[in-house]
Tab-separated table of C-alpha atoms in Angstrom:
chain	number	residue	atom	x	y	z
A	28	MET	CA	-0.252	24.676	-4.584
A	29	ASP	CA	-0.292	23.886	-9.041
A	30	ILE	CA	-0.996	21.513	-10.724
A	31	ASP	CA	2.227	21.250	-11.943
A	32	SER	CA	4.231	21.107	-8.732
A	33	LEU	CA	1.404	18.348	-7.347
A	34	ASN	CA	2.773	16.144	-10.441
A	35	LYS	CA	6.858	16.460	-10.151
A	36	ARG	CA	5.650	15.073	-6.173
A	37	PHE	CA	3.798	13.082	-7.043
A	38	ARG	CA	6.058	10.817	-9.394
A	39	ILE	CA	8.206	11.444	-6.648
A	40	TRP	CA	5.933	9.003	-4.299
A	41	GLN	CA	5.922	6.699	-7.674
A	42	HIS	CA	9.683	6.001	-7.051
A	43	ILE	CA	9.980	5.756	-3.509
A	44	LEU	CA	6.900	2.827	-3.568
A	45	PHE	CA	9.566	1.093	-5.901
A	46	ILE	CA	11.702	1.293	-2.330
A	47	ASN	CA	8.972	-0.182	-0.225
A	48	ILE	CA	8.221	-2.688	-2.593
A	49	GLY	CA	11.857	-4.243	-2.739
A	50	ALA	CA	11.547	-3.396	1.351
A	51	SER	CA	8.765	-5.271	1.594
A	52	ILE	CA	10.480	-8.785	-0.155
A	53	ALA	CA	13.535	-7.949	0.935
A	54	LEU	CA	11.881	-8.665	4.831
A	55	LEU	CA	10.001	-11.143	3.703
A	56	ALA	CA	13.165	-13.200	2.419
A	57	THR	CA	14.551	-12.946	5.853
A	58	GLY	CA	11.610	-14.002	7.481
A	59	VAL	CA	11.567	-16.886	5.469
A	60	ALA	CA	15.514	-17.646	5.255
A	61	ASP	CA	15.624	-17.528	8.772
A	62	LEU	CA	12.498	-19.844	9.655
A	63	PRO	CA	14.477	-22.682	10.621
A	64	ASN	CA	16.583	-20.625	12.465
A	65	ILE	CA	13.920	-19.077	15.226
A	66	SER	CA	13.641	-20.234	18.332
A	67	SER	CA	11.501	-17.614	19.865
A	68	PRO	CA	9.905	-15.043	17.758
A	69	TYR	CA	11.363	-12.213	20.105
A	70	PHE	CA	14.056	-9.925	18.119
A	71	PRO	CA	13.188	-6.660	18.789
A	72	GLY	CA	15.809	-5.076	16.029
A	73	TRP	CA	13.865	-6.877	12.935
A	74	TYR	CA	10.690	-5.851	14.754
A	75	GLY	CA	11.792	-2.467	14.747
A	76	VAL	CA	13.148	-2.470	10.544
A	77	TRP	CA	9.554	-4.065	9.497
A	78	PHE	CA	8.186	-1.026	12.087
A	79	VAL	CA	9.744	1.265	10.135
A	80	VAL	CA	8.816	-0.635	6.961
A	81	GLN	CA	5.471	-0.595	6.894
A	82	LEU	CA	4.680	3.064	8.925
A	83	ALA	CA	6.637	3.876	5.209
A	84	SER	CA	4.389	1.703	2.698
A	85	PHE	CA	0.720	2.767	4.680
A	86	LEU	CA	1.113	6.284	5.649
A	87	PRO	CA	1.920	7.338	2.217
A	88	GLY	CA	-1.101	5.672	0.639
A	89	PHE	CA	-3.340	6.956	3.371
A	90	VAL	CA	-1.671	10.682	2.856
A	91	LEU	CA	-2.591	10.384	-1.318
A	92	LEU	CA	-5.555	9.022	-0.348
A	93	PHE	CA	-7.188	11.446	2.245
A	94	GLY	CA	-4.419	14.446	1.844
A	95	LYS	CA	-5.556	18.328	1.742
A	96	HIS	CA	-3.127	19.083	-1.346
A	97	TRP	CA	-3.717	15.830	-3.212
A	98	VAL	CA	-7.644	15.754	-3.800
A	99	GLN	CA	-6.533	18.266	-6.341
A	100	LEU	CA	-5.206	15.429	-8.638
A	101	PRO	CA	-7.957	13.337	-10.021
A	102	LEU	CA	-8.649	10.187	-7.950
A	103	ARG	CA	-8.051	8.050	-11.085
A	104	GLU	CA	-4.431	9.020	-11.855
A	105	ARG	CA	-3.281	8.602	-7.940
A	106	LEU	CA	-5.290	5.470	-7.754
A	107	THR	CA	-3.071	2.393	-8.734
A	108	THR	CA	0.071	4.309	-7.318
A	109	ILE	CA	-2.403	4.537	-3.635
A	110	PHE	CA	-3.037	0.695	-3.864
A	111	GLY	CA	0.601	-0.226	-4.175
A	112	TYR	CA	0.912	1.745	-1.226
A	113	PHE	CA	-1.313	-0.119	0.410
A	114	ALA	CA	-0.697	-3.763	-1.431
A	115	VAL	CA	2.387	-3.411	-0.054
A	116	ALA	CA	1.436	-2.521	3.696
A	117	TRP	CA	-0.772	-5.717	3.636
A	118	ILE	CA	2.188	-7.577	2.013
A	119	THR	CA	4.907	-6.505	4.611
A	120	TRP	CA	2.570	-7.940	7.794
A	121	LEU	CA	3.041	-11.523	6.269
A	122	PRO	CA	6.924	-11.744	7.570
A	123	ALA	CA	6.051	-10.439	10.698
A	124	ALA	CA	3.075	-13.276	10.982
A	125	ILE	CA	6.274	-16.022	9.802
A	126	ARG	CA	8.175	-14.916	12.517
A	127	ALA	CA	5.724	-14.664	15.002
A	128	GLY	CA	5.290	-18.340	14.360
A	129	THR	CA	1.180	-18.311	13.361
A	130	PRO	CA	0.418	-22.086	11.545
A	131	SER	CA	0.576	-21.257	8.104
A	132	LEU	CA	-3.512	-21.917	7.330
A	133	TYR	CA	-4.051	-18.947	9.481
A	134	ILE	CA	-1.811	-17.007	7.628
A	135	ILE	CA	-2.760	-17.768	4.045
A	136	ARG	CA	-6.930	-17.346	4.863
A	137	LEU	CA	-5.862	-13.803	6.674
A	138	PHE	CA	-3.564	-12.309	3.503
A	139	LEU	CA	-5.723	-14.616	0.739
A	140	SER	CA	-8.897	-12.764	2.634
A	141	GLY	CA	-6.406	-9.612	2.932
A	142	CYS	CA	-5.759	-9.815	-0.485
A	143	VAL	CA	-9.600	-10.129	-1.733
A	144	ILE	CA	-10.168	-6.819	-0.200
A	145	ILE	CA	-7.816	-4.746	-1.563
A	146	ALA	CA	-9.107	-5.787	-4.735
A	147	ILE	CA	-12.810	-5.439	-4.237
A	148	GLY	CA	-11.784	-1.421	-2.733
A	149	TYR	CA	-9.115	-1.319	-5.890
A	150	ARG	CA	-12.468	-1.777	-7.793
A	151	TRP	CA	-15.281	0.030	-6.392
A	152	LEU	CA	-12.736	3.267	-5.816
A	153	ARG	CA	-12.304	3.627	-9.753
A	154	ARG	CA	-15.716	2.866	-10.700
A	155	LYS	CA	-16.552	5.499	-8.221
A	156	SER	CA	-13.625	7.931	-10.129
A	157	VAL	CA	-14.722	7.326	-13.757
A	158	GLU	CA	-15.639	10.452	-15.185
A	159	THR	CA	-19.261	10.570	-16.087
A	160	PRO	CA	-20.064	13.495	-19.335
A	161	SER	CA	-22.161	16.463	-18.049
A	162	GLU	CA	-24.011	16.347	-21.296
A	163	MET	CA	-26.104	13.415	-22.231
A	164	PHE	CA	-25.596	14.713	-26.143
A	165	PRO	CA	-22.722	15.814	-26.967
């Protein structure tokens, strides 16, 4: 695959990221809005939609990070989109935890620790992807 076609496909994946962000926010809103009405955490249709959104958020980030064709593009160009997918996947866990009825302090601690881990991974890969000059004195 040539670089031009990969760049075009990458732009499409960037637009799909916005769709995933909207779906995740909609799930979060329905999870919070239905919180007073939930008598039991069992609602299979909602969890099916949640699972599809979760896969649609995590798998593209994983493919963009380790995919055979995507390695041709520099990591620095792909990194923000990749971690955008990972962040949306992490945020998508929050509505499921709210619906499951786990204690709120536990949810907050787990959510914030995951956010810190994602931020550290982003910074580490960002530093690693900085291109070093091949000559000391150009």
